[in-house]
mmCIF file of C-alpha atoms in Angstrom:
data_model
loop_
_atom_site.group_PDB
_atom_site.id
_atom_site.type_symbol
_atom_site.label_atom_id
_atom_site.label_comp_id
_atom_site.label_asym_id
_atom_site.label_seq_id
_atom_site.Cartn_x
_atom_site.Cartn_y
_atom_site.Cartn_z
ATOM 1 C CA MET A 193 15.554 45.865 138.561
ATOM 2 C CA LEU A 194 17.090 48.892 140.148
ATOM 3 C CA ALA A 195 19.168 46.780 142.497
ATOM 4 C CA SER A 196 20.495 44.614 139.702
ATOM 5 C CA SER A 197 21.438 47.619 137.579
ATOM 6 C CA SER A 198 23.224 49.363 140.417
ATOM 7 C CA ALA A 199 25.404 46.343 141.261
ATOM 8 C CA PRO A 200 27.779 46.782 138.323
ATOM 9 C CA MET A 201 28.069 50.479 139.131
ATOM 10 C CA LEU A 202 28.961 49.731 142.750
ATOM 11 C CA ALA A 203 31.497 47.109 141.654
ATOM 12 C CA ALA A 204 33.116 49.566 139.241
ATOM 13 C CA THR A 205 33.226 52.252 141.921
ATOM 14 C CA SER A 206 34.790 49.824 144.364
ATOM 15 C CA THR A 207 37.359 48.798 141.765
ATOM 16 C CA ASP A 208 38.249 52.423 140.985
ATOM 17 C CA ALA A 209 38.575 53.196 144.681
ATOM 18 C CA GLY A 210 40.843 50.196 145.193
ATOM 19 C CA THR A 211 43.012 51.204 142.257
ATOM 20 C CA LEU A 212 43.241 54.777 143.515
ATOM 21 C CA ARG A 213 44.116 53.558 147.001
ATOM 22 C CA ALA A 214 46.831 51.302 145.638
ATOM 23 C CA ARG A 215 48.337 54.177 143.641
ATOM 24 C CA LEU A 216 48.325 56.424 146.689
ATOM 25 C CA LEU A 217 49.990 53.735 148.779
ATOM 26 C CA ARG A 218 52.708 53.212 146.155
ATOM 27 C CA ARG A 219 53.304 56.940 145.892
ATOM 28 C CA HIS A 220 53.472 57.299 149.672
ATOM 29 C CA ALA A 221 55.838 54.363 149.895
ATOM 30 C CA GLY A 222 58.063 55.975 147.288
ATOM 31 C CA HIS A 223 58.245 59.181 149.297
ATOM 32 C CA ALA A 224 58.847 57.303 152.535
ATOM 33 C CA SER A 225 61.758 55.246 151.159
ATOM 34 C CA PRO A 226 65.257 56.470 152.034
ATOM 35 C CA ARG A 227 67.148 58.630 149.575
ATOM 36 C CA GLN A 228 69.404 56.902 147.105
ATOM 37 C CA PRO A 229 73.094 57.449 147.906
ATOM 38 C CA ALA A 230 74.795 60.082 145.753
ATOM 39 C CA LEU A 231 78.421 61.101 145.295
ATOM 40 C CA LEU A 232 77.738 64.604 146.572
ATOM 41 C CA TYR A 233 77.196 63.652 150.217
ATOM 42 C CA GLY A 234 80.466 61.779 150.691
ATOM 43 C CA LEU A 235 82.470 64.290 148.655
ATOM 44 C CA ALA A 236 81.081 67.200 150.653
ATOM 45 C CA LEU A 237 81.936 65.459 153.914
ATOM 46 C CA ALA A 238 85.491 64.640 152.770
ATOM 47 C CA VAL A 239 86.115 68.178 151.498
ATOM 48 C CA THR A 240 84.768 69.771 154.689
ATOM 49 C CA VAL A 241 86.961 67.652 156.949
ATOM 50 C CA ALA A 242 89.935 68.141 154.603
ATOM 51 C CA ILE A 243 89.648 71.929 154.923
ATOM 52 C CA PHE A 244 89.993 71.659 158.689
ATOM 53 C CA ALA A 245 92.890 69.220 158.217
ATOM 54 C CA MET A 246 94.693 71.692 155.936
ATOM 55 C CA MET A 247 94.231 74.464 158.512
ATOM 56 C CA LEU A 248 95.663 72.267 161.248
ATOM 57 C CA GLY A 249 98.495 71.232 158.942
ATOM 58 C CA ARG A 250 99.494 74.856 158.450
ATOM 59 C CA LEU A 251 99.525 75.393 162.185
ATOM 60 C CA LEU A 252 101.662 72.258 162.677
ATOM 61 C CA PRO A 253 103.593 71.716 159.401
ATOM 62 C CA VAL A 254 105.689 68.988 161.001
ATOM 63 C CA VAL A 255 102.555 66.847 161.124
ATOM 64 C CA GLY A 256 101.034 68.122 157.883
ATOM 65 C CA GLY A 257 97.567 68.183 156.398
ATOM 66 C CA PRO A 258 97.557 64.548 155.168
ATOM 67 C CA VAL A 259 98.143 63.213 158.674
ATOM 68 C CA PHE A 260 95.449 65.426 160.169
ATOM 69 C CA GLY A 261 93.086 64.432 157.353
ATOM 70 C CA ILE A 262 93.314 60.725 157.928
ATOM 71 C CA VAL A 263 93.348 61.098 161.732
ATOM 72 C CA LEU A 264 90.241 63.302 161.711
ATOM 73 C CA GLY A 265 88.563 60.921 159.266
ATOM 74 C CA ILE A 266 89.274 57.921 161.462
ATOM 75 C CA ALA A 267 88.093 59.800 164.563
ATOM 76 C CA ILE A 268 84.782 60.781 162.957
ATOM 77 C CA ARG A 269 84.225 57.331 161.451
ATOM 78 C CA ASN A 270 84.761 55.552 164.758
ATOM 79 C CA THR A 271 82.952 57.985 167.093
ATOM 80 C CA ALA A 272 80.040 59.751 165.432
ATOM 81 C CA GLY A 273 79.910 57.191 162.633
ATOM 82 C CA VAL A 274 79.405 57.607 158.883
ATOM 83 C CA GLY A 275 76.131 56.424 157.353
ATOM 84 C CA PRO A 276 75.769 54.448 154.116
ATOM 85 C CA LEU A 277 74.515 57.595 152.376
ATOM 86 C CA PHE A 278 78.111 58.895 152.328
ATOM 87 C CA LYS A 279 79.768 55.681 151.114
ATOM 88 C CA PRO A 280 79.645 56.244 147.298
ATOM 89 C CA GLY A 281 81.147 59.723 147.565
ATOM 90 C CA LEU A 282 83.862 58.541 149.948
ATOM 91 C CA GLN A 283 84.765 55.679 147.621
ATOM 92 C CA PHE A 284 84.938 58.125 144.705
ATOM 93 C CA ALA A 285 87.200 60.478 146.670
ATOM 94 C CA SER A 286 89.511 57.710 147.843
ATOM 95 C CA LYS A 287 90.023 56.474 144.257
ATOM 96 C CA GLN A 288 89.273 59.036 141.537
ATOM 97 C CA VAL A 289 90.229 62.160 143.491
ATOM 98 C CA LEU A 290 93.347 60.346 144.644
ATOM 99 C CA GLN A 291 94.392 59.731 141.025
ATOM 100 C CA TRP A 292 93.701 63.346 140.091
ATOM 101 C CA SER A 293 96.011 64.477 142.887
ATOM 102 C CA ILE A 294 98.865 62.362 141.512
ATOM 103 C CA ILE A 295 98.360 63.858 138.037
ATOM 104 C CA ALA A 296 98.414 67.376 139.468
ATOM 105 C CA LEU A 297 101.663 66.591 141.278
ATOM 106 C CA GLY A 298 103.275 66.004 137.882
ATOM 107 C CA PHE A 299 103.154 69.730 137.144
ATOM 108 C CA GLY A 300 105.630 70.298 139.983
ATOM 109 C CA LEU A 301 108.271 67.862 138.700
ATOM 110 C CA SER A 302 110.375 69.381 135.939
ATOM 111 C CA ILE A 303 112.508 66.813 134.137
ATOM 112 C CA GLN A 304 115.312 69.374 133.708
ATOM 113 C CA GLN A 305 115.177 70.274 137.387
ATOM 114 C CA VAL A 306 115.695 66.768 138.696
ATOM 115 C CA ALA A 307 118.247 65.641 136.100
ATOM 116 C CA GLN A 308 121.262 67.411 137.604
ATOM 117 C CA THR A 309 120.813 66.325 141.198
ATOM 118 C CA GLY A 310 119.119 63.095 140.189
ATOM 119 C CA MET A 311 122.267 61.508 138.828
ATOM 120 C CA GLU A 312 124.177 62.471 141.955
ATOM 121 C CA SER A 313 121.650 60.877 144.282
ATOM 122 C CA LEU A 314 120.575 57.974 142.075
ATOM 123 C CA SER A 315 122.974 55.404 143.486
ATOM 124 C CA VAL A 316 122.014 56.186 147.077
ATOM 125 C CA THR A 317 118.315 56.258 146.180
ATOM 126 C CA LEU A 318 118.433 52.880 144.436
ATOM 127 C CA VAL A 319 120.213 51.273 147.382
ATOM 128 C CA THR A 320 117.704 52.659 149.882
ATOM 129 C CA ILE A 321 114.764 51.519 147.730
ATOM 130 C CA ALA A 322 116.252 48.022 147.472
ATOM 131 C CA ALA A 323 116.807 48.005 151.240
ATOM 132 C CA ALA A 324 113.234 49.118 151.846
ATOM 133 C CA PHE A 325 111.634 46.449 149.671
ATOM 134 C CA GLY A 326 114.021 43.726 150.823
ATOM 135 C CA SER A 327 113.508 44.426 154.516
ATOM 136 C CA ALA A 328 109.751 44.833 154.040
ATOM 137 C CA CYS A 329 109.540 41.435 152.367
ATOM 138 C CA LEU A 330 111.684 39.620 154.929
ATOM 139 C CA LEU A 331 110.276 41.305 158.025
ATOM 140 C CA GLY A 332 106.737 41.201 156.654
ATOM 141 C CA ARG A 333 106.861 37.448 156.184
ATOM 142 C CA TRP A 334 108.493 36.935 159.562
ATOM 143 C CA LEU A 335 105.852 39.080 161.263
ATOM 144 C CA ARG A 336 103.063 37.504 159.138
ATOM 145 C CA ILE A 337 101.861 40.848 157.741
ATOM 146 C CA PRO A 338 99.198 40.682 154.970
ATOM 147 C CA SER A 339 100.809 41.090 151.554
ATOM 148 C CA LYS A 340 98.979 44.277 150.558
ATOM 149 C CA LEU A 341 99.715 46.027 153.844
ATOM 150 C CA MET A 342 103.331 44.915 153.569
ATOM 151 C CA THR A 343 103.535 46.373 150.054
ATOM 152 C CA LEU A 344 102.015 49.683 151.150
ATOM 153 C CA ILE A 345 104.457 50.107 154.039
ATOM 154 C CA GLY A 346 107.396 49.118 151.828
ATOM 155 C CA VAL A 347 106.443 51.502 149.025
ATOM 156 C CA GLY A 348 105.633 54.352 151.400
ATOM 157 C CA THR A 349 108.993 54.031 153.149
ATOM 158 C CA ALA A 350 110.970 53.510 149.958
ATOM 159 C CA ILE A 351 109.580 56.338 147.826
ATOM 160 C CA CYS A 352 107.587 59.228 149.249
ATOM 161 C CA GLY A 353 105.264 58.277 152.059
ATOM 162 C CA GLY A 354 101.594 59.076 151.574
ATOM 163 C CA SER A 355 101.990 60.084 147.909
ATOM 164 C CA ALA A 356 103.507 56.707 147.022
ATOM 165 C CA ILE A 357 100.816 54.873 148.959
ATOM 166 C CA ALA A 358 98.236 56.951 147.120
ATOM 167 C CA ALA A 359 99.799 56.036 143.773
ATOM 168 C CA VAL A 360 99.869 52.257 144.299
ATOM 169 C CA THR A 361 96.482 51.997 146.014
ATOM 170 C CA PRO A 362 94.507 51.887 142.726
ATOM 171 C CA ILE A 363 96.839 49.130 141.496
ATOM 172 C CA ILE A 364 96.870 46.632 144.369
ATOM 173 C CA LYS A 365 93.396 47.633 145.669
ATOM 174 C CA PRO A 366 93.871 47.185 149.444
ATOM 175 C CA ASP A 367 91.109 47.563 152.005
ATOM 176 C CA GLU A 368 90.531 51.054 153.376
ATOM 177 C CA HIS A 369 91.765 50.072 156.829
ATOM 178 C CA GLU A 370 95.016 48.705 155.350
ATOM 179 C CA THR A 371 95.665 51.974 153.540
ATOM 180 C CA ALA A 372 94.871 53.980 156.644
ATOM 181 C CA PHE A 373 97.100 51.819 158.824
ATOM 182 C CA ALA A 374 100.001 52.062 156.343
ATOM 183 C CA ILE A 375 99.751 55.853 156.108
ATOM 184 C CA SER A 376 99.480 56.220 159.870
ATOM 185 C CA THR A 377 102.525 53.985 160.366
ATOM 186 C CA ILE A 378 104.579 55.895 157.785
ATOM 187 C CA PHE A 379 103.789 59.315 159.220
ATOM 188 C CA ILE A 380 104.617 58.260 162.771
ATOM 189 C CA PHE A 381 108.201 57.773 161.654
ATOM 190 C CA ASN A 382 108.111 60.971 159.586
ATOM 191 C CA ILE A 383 107.487 62.944 162.760
ATOM 192 C CA VAL A 384 110.252 61.058 164.559
ATOM 193 C CA ALA A 385 112.627 61.725 161.660
ATOM 194 C CA VAL A 386 111.975 65.472 161.659
ATOM 195 C CA LEU A 387 112.934 65.633 165.324
ATOM 196 C CA ALA A 388 115.776 63.094 165.324
ATOM 197 C CA PHE A 389 117.570 63.551 161.981
ATOM 198 C CA PRO A 390 119.013 67.060 162.599
ATOM 199 C CA LEU A 391 120.313 65.987 166.012
ATOM 200 C CA LEU A 392 121.874 62.853 164.544
ATOM 201 C CA GLY A 393 123.319 64.825 161.632
ATOM 202 C CA HIS A 394 125.130 67.238 163.936
ATOM 203 C CA TRP A 395 126.277 64.339 166.130
ATOM 204 C CA LEU A 396 127.721 62.611 163.051
ATOM 205 C CA ASN A 397 129.268 65.921 161.912
ATOM 206 C CA MET A 398 127.659 65.616 158.480
ATOM 207 C CA SER A 399 128.159 68.240 155.794
ATOM 208 C CA ASP A 400 125.225 70.232 154.465
ATOM 209 C CA LEU A 401 125.125 68.235 151.234
ATOM 210 C CA GLY A 402 125.613 64.962 153.101
ATOM 211 C CA PHE A 403 122.718 65.674 155.427
ATOM 212 C CA GLY A 404 120.587 66.863 152.505
ATOM 213 C CA MET A 405 121.280 63.581 150.730
ATOM 214 C CA TRP A 406 120.440 61.605 153.866
ATOM 215 C CA ALA A 407 117.207 63.467 154.541
ATOM 216 C CA GLY A 408 116.111 63.337 150.889
ATOM 217 C CA THR A 409 116.673 59.585 150.605
ATOM 218 C CA ALA A 410 115.670 58.363 154.073
ATOM 219 C CA ILE A 411 112.683 60.495 155.153
ATOM 220 C CA ASN A 412 109.394 59.545 153.555
ATOM 221 C CA ASP A 413 107.117 62.553 153.181
ATOM 222 C CA THR A 414 108.161 65.661 151.236
ATOM 223 C CA SER A 415 106.987 68.076 153.932
ATOM 224 C CA SER A 416 109.031 66.187 156.542
ATOM 225 C CA VAL A 417 112.108 66.230 154.270
ATOM 226 C CA VAL A 418 111.780 69.993 153.869
ATOM 227 C CA ALA A 419 111.271 70.512 157.600
ATOM 228 C CA ALA A 420 114.285 68.410 158.577
ATOM 229 C CA GLY A 421 116.524 69.783 155.807
ATOM 230 C CA TYR A 422 115.954 73.458 156.474
ATOM 231 C CA SER A 423 116.210 72.976 160.220
ATOM 232 C CA TYR A 424 119.768 71.764 159.556
ATOM 233 C CA SER A 425 120.766 74.544 157.137
ATOM 234 C CA GLN A 426 119.568 76.433 154.074
ATOM 235 C CA THR A 427 121.924 74.514 151.789
ATOM 236 C CA ALA A 428 120.873 71.175 153.269
ATOM 237 C CA GLY A 429 117.217 72.068 152.779
ATOM 238 C CA ASP A 430 117.676 73.071 149.138
ATOM 239 C CA TYR A 431 119.627 69.913 148.334
ATOM 240 C CA ALA A 432 117.271 67.619 150.268
ATOM 241 C CA THR A 433 114.239 68.999 148.445
ATOM 242 C CA VAL A 434 115.642 68.291 144.968
ATOM 243 C CA VAL A 435 116.834 64.821 146.015
ATOM 244 C CA LYS A 436 113.349 64.125 147.332
ATOM 245 C CA LEU A 437 111.732 65.223 144.062
ATOM 246 C CA THR A 438 114.068 62.925 142.135
ATOM 247 C CA ARG A 439 113.231 60.074 144.456
ATOM 248 C CA ALA A 440 109.521 60.723 143.967
ATOM 249 C CA THR A 441 109.783 60.172 140.194
ATOM 250 C CA LEU A 442 110.763 56.545 140.841
ATOM 251 C CA ILE A 443 107.167 55.857 141.809
ATOM 252 C CA ILE A 444 106.510 55.490 138.068
ATOM 253 C CA PRO A 445 108.693 52.381 137.462
ATOM 254 C CA VAL A 446 107.571 50.993 140.826
ATOM 255 C CA CYS A 447 103.914 51.316 139.810
ATOM 256 C CA LEU A 448 104.599 49.744 136.422
ATOM 257 C CA ALA A 449 106.421 46.849 138.100
ATOM 258 C CA LEU A 450 103.443 46.314 140.397
ATOM 259 C CA VAL A 451 101.103 46.287 137.380
ATOM 260 C CA VAL A 452 103.191 43.576 135.707
ATOM 261 C CA PHE A 453 103.293 41.576 138.940
ATOM 262 C CA GLN A 454 99.520 41.847 139.377
ATOM 263 C CA ALA A 455 99.009 40.603 135.823
ATOM 264 C CA TRP A 456 101.407 37.693 136.344
ATOM 265 C CA ARG A 457 99.794 36.660 139.641
ATOM 266 C CA HIS A 458 96.325 36.842 138.119
ATOM 267 C CA LYS A 459 97.388 34.544 135.281
ATOM 268 C CA LYS A 460 99.174 32.144 137.641
ATOM 269 C CA GLN A 461 96.091 31.823 139.827
ATOM 270 C CA GLY A 462 93.990 30.862 136.830
ATOM 271 C CA GLY A 463 91.857 33.959 136.828
ATOM 272 C CA GLY A 464 90.451 33.195 133.369
ATOM 273 C CA SER A 465 90.180 36.003 130.857
ATOM 274 C CA PHE A 466 92.260 38.999 131.835
ATOM 275 C CA SER A 467 93.076 42.334 130.280
ATOM 276 C CA LEU A 468 96.109 44.338 131.336
ATOM 277 C CA ALA A 469 94.213 47.503 130.435
ATOM 278 C CA GLN A 470 91.769 46.800 133.258
ATOM 279 C CA ILE A 471 94.396 47.262 135.968
ATOM 280 C CA PHE A 472 96.901 49.478 134.182
ATOM 281 C CA PRO A 473 97.209 52.794 136.060
ATOM 282 C CA TRP A 474 96.416 55.115 133.176
ATOM 283 C CA PHE A 475 96.749 58.104 135.466
ATOM 284 C CA ILE A 476 100.538 57.563 135.357
ATOM 285 C CA LEU A 477 100.534 58.458 131.659
ATOM 286 C CA TRP A 478 98.707 61.667 132.493
ATOM 287 C CA PHE A 479 101.235 62.250 135.262
ATOM 288 C CA LEU A 480 104.035 61.964 132.680
ATOM 289 C CA ALA A 481 102.165 64.312 130.357
ATOM 290 C CA ALA A 482 101.827 66.853 133.164
ATOM 291 C CA SER A 483 105.542 66.598 133.936
ATOM 292 C CA ALA A 484 106.387 67.039 130.252
ATOM 293 C CA ILE A 485 104.226 70.163 130.068
ATOM 294 C CA ARG A 486 105.940 71.493 133.194
ATOM 295 C CA SER A 487 109.339 70.827 131.616
ATOM 296 C CA THR A 488 108.634 72.958 128.553
ATOM 297 C CA GLY A 489 108.943 76.106 130.653
ATOM 298 C CA TYR A 490 105.906 77.721 129.095
ATOM 299 C CA MET A 491 103.674 77.369 132.134
ATOM 300 C CA PRO A 492 103.400 80.524 134.249
ATOM 301 C CA GLU A 493 104.832 80.146 137.721
ATOM 302 C CA ASN A 494 101.561 81.180 139.343
ATOM 303 C CA TRP A 495 99.815 78.343 137.487
ATOM 304 C CA ILE A 496 102.371 75.834 138.740
ATOM 305 C CA ALA A 497 101.993 77.093 142.306
ATOM 306 C CA ALA A 498 98.202 76.872 142.029
ATOM 307 C CA LEU A 499 98.350 73.325 140.634
ATOM 308 C CA GLN A 500 100.696 72.235 143.414
ATOM 309 C CA SER A 501 98.355 73.682 146.021
ATOM 310 C CA LEU A 502 95.462 71.907 144.318
ATOM 311 C CA ALA A 503 97.399 68.626 144.280
ATOM 312 C CA GLN A 504 98.166 68.853 147.980
ATOM 313 C CA PHE A 505 94.542 69.614 148.800
ATOM 314 C CA LEU A 506 93.271 66.729 146.647
ATOM 315 C CA ILE A 507 95.655 64.377 148.426
ATOM 316 C CA VAL A 508 94.289 65.530 151.774
ATOM 317 C CA VAL A 509 90.713 65.051 150.502
ATOM 318 C CA ALA A 510 91.510 61.529 149.286
ATOM 319 C CA LEU A 511 93.280 60.523 152.491
ATOM 320 C CA THR A 512 90.475 62.047 154.557
ATOM 321 C CA ALA A 513 87.982 59.927 152.627
ATOM 322 C CA ILE A 514 90.105 56.855 153.346
ATOM 323 C CA GLY A 515 90.063 57.733 157.040
ATOM 324 C CA LEU A 516 86.293 58.229 156.969
ATOM 325 C CA SER A 517 85.979 54.733 155.464
ATOM 326 C CA SER A 518 88.309 53.009 157.942
ATOM 327 C CA ASP A 519 87.092 50.793 160.733
ATOM 328 C CA LEU A 520 89.396 51.344 163.700
ATOM 329 C CA ARG A 521 88.378 48.047 165.243
ATOM 330 C CA ARG A 522 89.761 46.185 162.234
ATOM 331 C CA MET A 523 92.964 48.236 162.440
ATOM 332 C CA VAL A 524 93.378 47.437 166.126
ATOM 333 C CA LYS A 525 93.135 43.730 165.333
ATOM 334 C CA ALA A 526 96.321 44.082 163.263
ATOM 335 C CA GLY A 527 98.207 44.716 166.505
ATOM 336 C CA ILE A 528 101.750 45.997 166.905
ATOM 337 C CA ARG A 529 103.247 43.996 164.039
ATOM 338 C CA PRO A 530 102.693 46.549 161.232
ATOM 339 C CA ILE A 531 104.316 49.246 163.375
ATOM 340 C CA LEU A 532 107.292 46.969 163.973
ATOM 341 C CA LEU A 533 107.476 46.394 160.227
ATOM 342 C CA GLY A 534 107.469 50.138 159.569
ATOM 343 C CA LEU A 535 110.184 50.658 162.181
ATOM 344 C CA GLY A 536 112.387 47.932 160.725
ATOM 345 C CA VAL A 537 112.038 49.198 157.151
ATOM 346 C CA TRP A 538 112.651 52.801 158.210
ATOM 347 C CA ILE A 539 115.856 51.856 160.073
ATOM 348 C CA SER A 540 117.116 49.840 157.105
ATOM 349 C CA VAL A 541 116.523 52.771 154.723
ATOM 350 C CA GLY A 542 118.265 55.308 156.962
ATOM 351 C CA ALA A 543 121.209 53.004 157.698
ATOM 352 C CA SER A 544 121.710 52.009 154.052
ATOM 353 C CA SER A 545 121.724 55.678 152.977
ATOM 354 C CA LEU A 546 124.418 56.477 155.545
ATOM 355 C CA ALA A 547 126.443 53.405 154.568
ATOM 356 C CA VAL A 548 126.491 54.283 150.855
ATOM 357 C CA GLN A 549 127.402 57.908 151.538
ATOM 358 C CA HIS A 550 130.176 56.837 153.882
ATOM 359 C CA ALA A 551 131.564 54.462 151.248
ATOM 360 C CA MET A 552 131.398 57.220 148.601
ATOM 361 C CA GLY A 553 132.970 59.766 150.937
ATOM 362 C CA THR A 554 130.156 62.303 150.509
ATOM 363 C CA TRP A 555 129.858 63.184 154.194
#
């Protein structure tokens, strides 16, 4: 009788023990599982590396922080490695932070400031942009360069180097290694231009305004334009800087044209339902709003300087994140052809700028 009455009690105890054991195992398994990726890890890594890149860029302004950012990012990614825990934050930095940097750049572009010099340099700028896109298309097809990489190199050479590449990246959505390769290719020729343009300008006996026009329309990155212009003369540097700012505003119609092309190609390929709002770069509207606010003249100069510094740092953070996401082995597989494409486009831009100025007699 006692044995039969104790059996249910033992069964219940065994059941409770099994349930408790199962709960403990589940709880232990939950603690033992790896942490879920968060944005903070990748952002912190990108910001930390970007700070060092900015410091190196100030020591060597000819190279600049953006170049150091992407080079350091690529070096870390392909030596020490970057774990999956950092991936969400790096993706966020390479896209969202990148767009924020473009918006912040708008506060440095006054519409009144660029209007005067803009009309003077517009004809030369339009010719060089047409030469850049035309040569990129022809050489890119001949060299069998992937379409997105070809577009990035063409836009970067035509407009404003890394900033232009940053602006069109959210539109055409290239792979990280394509963006990194395009930026690296563009900045190689920026460094060459800073060293070669002043020597060539003196050899060609160019005037200060003529050299400023040439540097502002044929050198890609703003920092490289400033370095080359002021190494020639103060007047050349001042003129080149304004021409470069005017040239940079043309990234807006270029981005809008790319949006329309993306929509047309999607429809042609039978992509089904499609909304232009899904790929429209809304950050461009905020960029225009920032430029309009800057043009009112009510913003304090110290605010504008702070926003420009912030924009430059955000660009370095975004490009660093792209470098940290880039697989060098995939870039190496691209071979020498993208560099040859960048060289050909760069030569066509510089030569077309000189040809138009010579025809206009502005030397």
